[in-house]
Short mmCIF file of C-alpha atoms and ligand atoms in Angstrom, two decimals:
data_model
loop_
_atom_site.label_atom_id
_atom_site.label_comp_id
_atom_site.label_asym_id
_atom_site.label_seq_id
_atom_site.Cartn_x
_atom_site.Cartn_y
_atom_site.Cartn_z
CA MET A 851 29.51 20.61 9.68
CA GLU A 852 26.76 19.99 11.81
CA LYS A 853 24.90 16.73 11.10
CA ILE A 854 21.30 16.82 10.06
CA PHE A 855 19.43 13.87 11.11
CA LEU A 856 15.71 12.57 11.66
CA ASP A 857 14.74 9.88 14.25
CA ILE A 858 11.54 8.15 13.54
CA LEU A 859 9.50 5.44 15.05
CA ARG A 860 10.11 2.27 12.82
CA PRO A 861 7.86 2.92 9.85
CA ASP A 862 5.41 0.08 8.55
CA ASP A 863 4.28 -0.49 5.15
CA TRP A 864 0.31 -1.08 5.07
CA HIS A 865 0.39 -2.41 1.54
CA VAL A 866 3.00 -4.30 -0.30
CA HIS A 867 3.16 -6.89 -2.99
CA LEU A 868 6.21 -9.24 -2.46
CA ARG A 869 5.22 -11.80 -5.17
CA GLU A 870 6.71 -15.23 -4.50
CA GLY A 871 9.80 -17.54 -5.77
CA GLU A 872 12.84 -15.64 -7.15
CA MET A 873 11.01 -12.33 -7.25
CA LEU A 874 10.10 -12.55 -3.61
CA SER A 875 13.84 -13.27 -2.76
CA SER A 876 14.87 -10.27 -4.67
CA VAL A 877 12.54 -7.69 -3.29
CA LEU A 878 11.93 -8.85 0.31
CA PRO A 879 15.29 -7.36 1.70
CA PHE A 880 13.99 -3.83 0.82
CA THR A 881 10.89 -4.33 2.89
CA TYR A 882 12.46 -5.93 5.95
CA GLU A 883 15.38 -3.68 5.77
CA ASN A 884 13.17 -0.44 5.72
CA PHE A 885 10.00 -1.27 7.65
CA GLY A 886 9.10 -2.89 10.86
CA SER A 887 6.12 -4.44 9.43
CA ALA A 888 4.33 -4.79 6.28
CA LEU A 889 0.86 -5.88 5.08
CA ILE A 890 1.41 -8.50 2.42
CA MET A 891 -1.11 -8.41 -0.56
CA PRO A 892 -2.49 -12.06 -1.53
CA ASN A 893 -2.84 -11.70 -5.35
CA LEU A 894 -0.31 -14.33 -6.26
CA ASP A 895 -0.77 -16.32 -9.44
CA THR A 896 -2.76 -18.76 -7.23
CA PRO A 897 -4.35 -16.09 -4.90
CA ILE A 898 -4.07 -16.64 -1.02
CA THR A 899 -7.82 -17.34 -0.59
CA ASN A 900 -7.65 -19.17 2.78
CA ILE A 901 -5.78 -19.39 6.26
CA SER A 902 -3.87 -22.56 5.17
CA LEU A 903 -2.57 -20.88 1.82
CA ALA A 904 -1.68 -17.81 3.92
CA ASP A 905 0.18 -19.85 6.52
CA ASN A 906 2.37 -21.42 3.69
CA TYR A 907 2.84 -18.04 2.15
CA TYR A 908 3.93 -16.58 5.56
CA ASN A 909 6.46 -19.51 6.06
CA GLU A 910 7.99 -18.99 2.72
CA ILE A 911 8.75 -15.34 3.47
CA CYS A 912 9.83 -16.03 7.07
CA LYS A 913 12.30 -18.51 5.95
CA GLN A 914 14.08 -15.45 4.12
CA ILE A 915 14.09 -12.89 6.88
CA PRO A 916 17.44 -13.06 8.59
CA LYS A 917 17.53 -13.72 12.37
CA GLY A 918 18.10 -10.31 14.08
CA ALA A 919 15.95 -8.38 11.41
CA GLU A 920 13.28 -6.46 13.22
CA PHE A 921 10.43 -7.20 10.92
CA THR A 922 7.11 -8.79 11.25
CA PRO A 923 5.17 -9.68 8.15
CA ASN A 924 1.19 -9.51 8.43
CA MET A 925 -0.88 -11.34 5.85
CA THR A 926 -4.15 -10.97 4.22
CA LEU A 927 -6.59 -13.32 2.55
CA TYR A 928 -7.98 -12.82 -0.89
CA LEU A 929 -11.87 -12.30 -0.76
CA THR A 930 -13.62 -15.09 -2.93
CA ASN A 931 -16.78 -17.29 -2.79
CA TYR A 932 -14.70 -19.90 -1.06
CA LEU A 933 -14.20 -17.82 2.13
CA SER A 934 -16.36 -19.15 4.81
CA LYS A 935 -17.99 -17.44 7.80
CA ASP A 936 -15.92 -20.07 9.92
CA GLU A 937 -12.85 -18.98 8.29
CA ILE A 938 -13.38 -15.31 8.91
CA ARG A 939 -13.92 -15.87 12.47
CA LYS A 940 -10.64 -17.65 12.71
CA VAL A 941 -9.03 -14.52 11.09
CA SER A 942 -10.33 -12.49 13.99
CA THR A 943 -8.00 -14.11 16.43
CA HIS A 944 -5.25 -15.22 13.99
CA LYS A 945 -1.73 -14.01 14.88
CA TYR A 946 -0.53 -12.49 11.86
CA ILE A 947 -3.55 -12.35 9.27
CA LYS A 948 -4.64 -8.79 9.68
CA ALA A 949 -7.10 -8.28 6.89
CA ILE A 950 -9.10 -9.44 4.13
CA LYS A 951 -8.71 -7.96 0.77
CA MET A 952 -11.45 -7.33 -1.70
CA TYR A 953 -10.36 -6.91 -5.48
CA PRO A 954 -13.00 -6.10 -8.06
CA LYS A 955 -12.83 -8.65 -10.82
CA GLY A 956 -10.26 -7.66 -13.35
CA ALA A 957 -9.26 -4.25 -11.67
CA THR A 958 -5.47 -5.23 -11.54
CA THR A 959 -2.83 -7.82 -11.53
CA ASN A 960 -4.00 -11.22 -10.77
CA SER A 961 -7.53 -10.14 -9.96
CA ASP A 962 -9.45 -12.57 -12.16
CA SER A 963 -10.68 -14.27 -8.92
CA GLY A 964 -11.90 -10.97 -7.86
CA ILE A 965 -15.65 -9.94 -7.20
CA SER A 966 -18.26 -8.92 -9.80
CA ASP A 967 -21.32 -8.55 -7.47
CA PHE A 968 -20.42 -6.86 -4.13
CA LYS A 969 -23.97 -7.99 -2.65
CA ASN A 970 -23.01 -11.57 -2.84
CA PHE A 971 -20.66 -10.81 -0.09
CA TYR A 972 -22.81 -9.22 2.30
CA HIS A 973 -23.30 -12.12 4.58
CA LEU A 974 -19.52 -12.13 4.96
CA PHE A 975 -19.22 -8.47 5.62
CA GLU A 976 -21.62 -9.19 8.47
CA VAL A 977 -19.24 -11.59 10.17
CA MET A 978 -16.39 -9.32 9.66
CA GLU A 979 -18.22 -6.40 11.22
CA GLU A 980 -19.30 -8.58 14.10
CA SER A 981 -15.75 -10.07 14.53
CA GLY A 982 -13.87 -6.85 13.89
CA VAL A 983 -11.85 -8.33 10.89
CA ILE A 984 -10.72 -5.48 8.86
CA LEU A 985 -11.99 -5.29 5.07
CA SER A 986 -9.16 -4.03 2.85
CA ILE A 987 -10.53 -2.67 -0.49
CA HIS A 988 -9.23 -2.02 -3.88
CA GLY A 989 -11.60 0.68 -4.65
CA GLU A 990 -12.39 0.86 -8.38
CA VAL A 991 -15.26 -0.35 -10.38
CA THR A 992 -14.09 -2.26 -13.53
CA ASP A 993 -17.17 -1.53 -15.85
CA GLU A 994 -15.75 -0.78 -19.27
CA LYS A 995 -18.32 1.77 -19.67
CA VAL A 996 -16.70 3.76 -16.76
CA ASP A 997 -13.62 5.86 -17.74
CA VAL A 998 -10.41 4.68 -16.29
CA PHE A 999 -9.80 8.00 -14.51
CA GLU A 1000 -13.49 7.85 -12.90
CA ARG A 1001 -13.20 4.33 -11.49
CA GLU A 1002 -12.30 5.05 -7.92
CA SER A 1003 -14.86 7.89 -7.66
CA VAL A 1004 -17.79 5.83 -9.22
CA PHE A 1005 -16.65 2.97 -6.71
CA ILE A 1006 -17.08 5.25 -3.91
CA GLU A 1007 -20.38 6.41 -4.85
CA LYS A 1008 -21.89 3.33 -6.24
CA VAL A 1009 -20.27 0.40 -4.12
CA LEU A 1010 -18.48 1.79 -0.99
CA THR A 1011 -21.31 4.05 0.42
CA LYS A 1012 -23.66 1.06 0.19
CA ILE A 1013 -21.37 -1.10 2.14
CA ILE A 1014 -20.93 1.40 4.69
CA LYS A 1015 -24.52 2.17 5.31
CA GLN A 1016 -25.23 -1.58 5.59
CA PHE A 1017 -22.36 -2.26 7.82
CA PRO A 1018 -21.49 0.99 9.66
CA ASN A 1019 -19.28 -0.85 12.26
CA LEU A 1020 -17.25 -2.61 9.65
CA LYS A 1021 -13.68 -1.46 9.67
CA ILE A 1022 -12.48 -0.58 6.31
CA VAL A 1023 -9.17 0.42 4.65
CA LEU A 1024 -9.68 2.22 1.12
CA GLU A 1025 -6.45 1.43 -0.36
CA HIS A 1026 -4.08 3.67 -2.46
CA ILE A 1027 -6.47 6.48 -2.70
CA THR A 1028 -5.84 8.87 -5.63
CA SER A 1029 -8.09 11.92 -5.33
CA ALA A 1030 -9.21 15.04 -3.61
CA ASP A 1031 -12.58 13.51 -3.66
CA ALA A 1032 -11.41 10.28 -1.89
CA VAL A 1033 -9.68 12.36 0.68
CA LYS A 1034 -12.85 14.39 1.43
CA PHE A 1035 -14.75 11.04 1.59
CA ILE A 1036 -12.50 9.58 4.12
CA ASN A 1037 -12.59 12.67 6.33
CA GLU A 1038 -16.36 12.18 6.69
CA GLN A 1039 -16.21 8.65 7.77
CA SER A 1040 -15.85 7.18 11.12
CA MET A 1041 -14.62 3.73 10.62
CA VAL A 1042 -13.01 4.05 7.16
CA ALA A 1043 -9.29 5.08 6.80
CA ALA A 1044 -7.03 4.96 3.62
CA THR A 1045 -3.69 4.09 2.66
CA ILE A 1046 -1.54 6.44 0.44
CA THR A 1047 1.29 5.20 -1.84
CA ILE A 1048 4.56 7.29 -2.40
CA HIS A 1049 3.90 7.53 -6.19
CA HIS A 1050 0.32 9.13 -5.67
CA LEU A 1051 2.15 11.52 -3.59
CA MET A 1052 4.85 12.31 -5.93
CA VAL A 1053 3.74 12.21 -9.63
CA ASN A 1054 0.65 13.17 -11.61
CA ARG A 1055 -0.97 11.91 -14.85
CA ASN A 1056 0.66 14.72 -16.74
CA ILE A 1057 4.20 13.48 -15.73
CA MET A 1058 3.19 10.04 -16.84
CA LEU A 1059 1.82 11.18 -20.30
CA SER A 1060 2.57 14.53 -21.40
CA LYS A 1061 6.23 14.31 -22.43
CA GLY A 1062 6.10 10.81 -23.88
CA ILE A 1063 4.64 7.81 -22.11
CA ARG A 1064 6.41 6.80 -18.64
CA PRO A 1065 5.50 3.17 -18.15
CA ASP A 1066 7.31 3.19 -14.94
CA PHE A 1067 4.74 5.47 -13.45
CA TYR A 1068 1.85 3.33 -14.59
CA CYS A 1069 -0.06 1.66 -11.98
CA ALA A 1070 -3.55 0.86 -10.51
CA PRO A 1071 -5.61 3.03 -9.75
CA ILE A 1072 -4.23 5.23 -12.42
CA LEU A 1073 -2.32 8.49 -11.47
CA LYS A 1074 -4.91 11.54 -11.29
CA THR A 1075 -4.30 15.40 -11.64
CA GLU A 1076 -2.06 17.70 -9.81
CA TYR A 1077 -4.91 18.94 -7.97
CA ASP A 1078 -5.45 15.39 -6.68
CA ARG A 1079 -2.01 14.83 -5.82
CA ARG A 1080 -1.86 18.16 -3.91
CA ALA A 1081 -4.85 17.06 -1.87
CA LEU A 1082 -3.25 13.51 -0.98
CA VAL A 1083 -0.12 15.62 0.20
CA GLN A 1084 -2.16 17.79 2.41
CA ALA A 1085 -4.00 14.55 3.89
CA ALA A 1086 -0.45 12.81 4.36
CA ILE A 1087 1.27 15.64 6.15
CA SER A 1088 -1.81 16.55 8.25
CA GLY A 1089 -1.09 13.88 10.70
CA ASN A 1090 -4.72 12.77 10.51
CA ARG A 1091 -5.08 9.24 12.02
CA LYS A 1092 -7.24 8.20 8.92
CA PHE A 1093 -4.33 8.25 6.65
CA PHE A 1094 -1.11 6.16 6.44
CA LEU A 1095 1.42 4.59 4.26
CA GLY A 1096 0.87 1.73 2.32
CA THR A 1097 3.59 1.88 -0.45
CA ASP A 1098 1.51 -0.76 -2.83
CA SER A 1099 5.02 -1.22 -4.17
CA ALA A 1100 4.37 -3.69 -7.01
CA PRO A 1101 7.35 -4.91 -8.70
CA HIS A 1102 7.17 -6.24 -12.55
CA VAL A 1103 10.25 -6.62 -14.68
CA GLU A 1104 11.11 -4.41 -17.27
CA GLY A 1105 9.85 -6.54 -20.19
CA LYS A 1106 6.30 -6.78 -18.53
CA LYS A 1107 6.27 -2.98 -18.06
CA ILE A 1108 7.64 -1.90 -21.31
CA ALA A 1109 5.39 -3.95 -23.54
CA SER A 1110 2.59 -3.74 -26.14
CA CYS A 1111 0.08 -4.45 -22.93
CA GLY A 1112 2.44 -3.21 -20.21
CA CYS A 1113 1.44 -4.21 -16.28
CA ALA A 1114 0.34 -1.66 -13.78
CA GLY A 1115 2.72 -1.62 -10.66
CA ILE A 1116 5.56 0.52 -9.38
CA PHE A 1117 8.55 -0.77 -7.32
CA SER A 1118 8.86 1.75 -4.67
CA SER A 1119 10.30 -0.29 -1.32
CA PRO A 1120 13.99 0.57 -1.78
CA LEU A 1121 13.67 4.56 -1.57
CA ALA A 1122 10.37 4.60 0.09
CA ILE A 1123 11.40 6.43 3.41
CA PRO A 1124 14.09 8.71 1.79
CA LEU A 1125 11.82 9.80 -0.71
CA LEU A 1126 8.95 10.54 1.83
CA ILE A 1127 11.33 12.52 4.08
CA GLN A 1128 12.32 14.79 1.37
CA LEU A 1129 8.57 15.19 0.35
CA PHE A 1130 7.80 16.19 4.02
CA GLU A 1131 10.72 18.32 4.39
CA LYS A 1132 9.81 20.35 1.32
CA HIS A 1133 6.38 20.93 3.04
CA SER A 1134 8.02 21.77 6.38
CA SER A 1135 6.32 19.04 7.76
CA LEU A 1136 8.87 16.55 9.11
CA LYS A 1137 7.27 16.53 12.47
CA LYS A 1138 4.25 14.94 10.95
CA ILE A 1139 6.22 11.91 9.29
CA GLU A 1140 5.79 9.68 12.17
CA PRO A 1141 2.04 9.77 12.23
CA PHE A 1142 1.75 8.99 8.42
CA VAL A 1143 4.72 6.31 8.45
CA SER A 1144 4.74 4.77 11.96
CA LYS A 1145 1.72 5.62 14.28
CA ASN A 1146 -1.83 5.97 12.32
CA GLY A 1147 -1.50 2.45 10.78
CA ARG A 1148 -0.79 0.57 13.78
CA ALA A 1149 -3.55 2.43 15.58
CA PHE A 1150 -6.11 1.61 13.02
CA TYR A 1151 -5.00 -2.15 13.06
CA GLY A 1152 -5.07 -2.34 16.66
CA LEU A 1153 -1.36 -2.91 17.32
CA ARG A 1154 0.94 -1.84 20.04
CA GLN A 1155 3.19 0.97 18.84
CA HIS A 1156 6.68 0.43 17.90
CA LYS A 1157 9.06 1.76 20.83
CA ASP A 1158 12.39 2.15 18.96
CA ARG A 1159 13.47 4.58 16.40
CA VAL A 1160 15.49 4.58 13.38
CA ARG A 1161 17.81 7.24 12.27
CA TYR A 1162 18.11 8.90 9.03
CA VAL A 1163 20.84 11.28 8.22
CA LYS A 1164 20.87 13.97 5.60
CA ARG A 1165 24.03 13.96 3.46
CA PRO A 1166 25.36 17.35 2.18
CA LYS A 1167 25.41 15.98 -1.66
CA SER A 1168 22.89 13.59 -3.32
CA ILE A 1169 23.86 10.10 -2.60
CA LYS A 1170 24.40 7.38 -4.98
CA VAL A 1171 21.26 5.55 -5.18
CA ILE A 1172 19.91 2.18 -6.44
CA LYS A 1173 18.32 2.62 -9.97
CA ASP A 1174 17.07 -1.11 -10.31
CA ILE A 1175 17.45 -4.63 -9.46
CA LYS A 1176 18.31 -7.54 -11.55
CA THR A 1177 16.36 -10.88 -11.60
CA SER A 1178 16.86 -13.74 -14.17
CA ASP A 1179 13.79 -12.43 -15.79
CA GLY A 1180 14.96 -8.95 -16.29
CA LYS A 1181 15.47 -5.77 -14.19
CA ILE A 1182 12.87 -4.00 -12.27
CA THR A 1183 13.24 -0.32 -12.09
CA VAL A 1184 13.11 1.45 -8.72
CA PHE A 1185 10.77 4.32 -8.37
CA ASN A 1186 12.69 7.60 -7.79
CA PRO A 1187 10.88 10.58 -9.35
CA TYR A 1188 13.42 13.15 -7.45
CA GLY A 1189 16.59 11.67 -8.88
CA GLU A 1190 18.64 13.36 -6.16
CA ILE A 1191 18.49 11.85 -2.73
CA TYR A 1192 19.91 13.21 0.28
CA TRP A 1193 18.77 11.02 3.12
CA GLU A 1194 19.84 7.71 4.05
CA LYS A 1195 19.44 5.38 7.02
CA GLU A 1196 22.02 5.29 9.48
CA ASN A 1197 23.17 1.79 10.19
C1 LIG B 2327 -0.58 -4.22 -8.02
C2 LIG B 2327 0.22 -5.49 -8.64
O1 LIG B 2327 1.01 -5.50 -9.56
O2 LIG B 2327 -0.07 -6.66 -7.99
N1 LIG B 2327 -0.44 -3.22 -9.33
C3 LIG B 2327 -0.59 -1.93 -9.15
O3 LIG B 2327 -0.46 -1.13 -10.00
N2 LIG B 2327 -0.96 -1.38 -7.97
C4 LIG B 2327 -1.89 -4.56 -7.85
C5 LIG B 2327 -2.74 -3.41 -7.08
O4 LIG B 2327 -2.48 -3.16 -6.03
O5 LIG B 2327 -3.60 -2.88 -7.82
ZN1 LIG B 2328 -1.70 -3.18 -4.43
#
């Protein structure tokens, strides 16, 4: 039988949570085996708020990457009051720190050090704009008066538009966009790009809530409607350079997901690329997968394109796939809404 395969420029993950300690050791292989590089989020229990902490975290990660793995970790700093203008200027020429991440206070896992009043950071945005440092944003307001499903759109309207108006040349990545409105907004901007996760491309809030609750699909920002999901798919398969993959793979052990107050976060690194291939295939858009997973992110971050391609092969029957990984604190479920997976990396 004829072999069906797909060669794609090595993909990158522009938003991932690798954690630390044992959890880092358990999840990291799925990132370095499947991606050429990843932008690693700074929301550890002690957030990565300065260059020295980022260097230590980078070294902890690098120690665990086998020689010969074609993988580059890129780091982020967590934006707080402690970040100085001088430190931002250093980031602008730093070898592997590629963005400063802004979390609204209380928006998500380990965001207690996040920001309450955005205006207090305008002096830092000014330096970022001048020195070309990218601002990566978790775009949700956290005001309890705002409905959880509206938090992204209110953020865009009330906060992001103001930042853009004040700093028109600041390069911004609006992370993990979730809605048709966000897609439209990004299309209208010149200096703003967006990451899209696999889960926001594949599941919606009905799937999460209408036939029993699915804690494994609970994430921040929360899943939106089927209409929104379709708009995200159109953005991803369009090839438009403003949209690229950020899995937002965010592992939590089962005991923390299935609890009276469960954590937000979906662990998607292991099957990320096979799932995406199946999605693009379903939409007859396999030719557009390279811009989304390999090219657009690198272009926005100003990095040289990868040269080598990796080969994915389509098997005639669904392959046996990983369902979860074990840690001493319990297992972590692997995101797989399709169940049947036909594509796998050829080694
Ligand atoms: C992330 C986590 O657990 O660190 N959770 C999530 O649901 N996405 C944090 C984040 O990116 O919001
Ligand atoms: Zn995240």
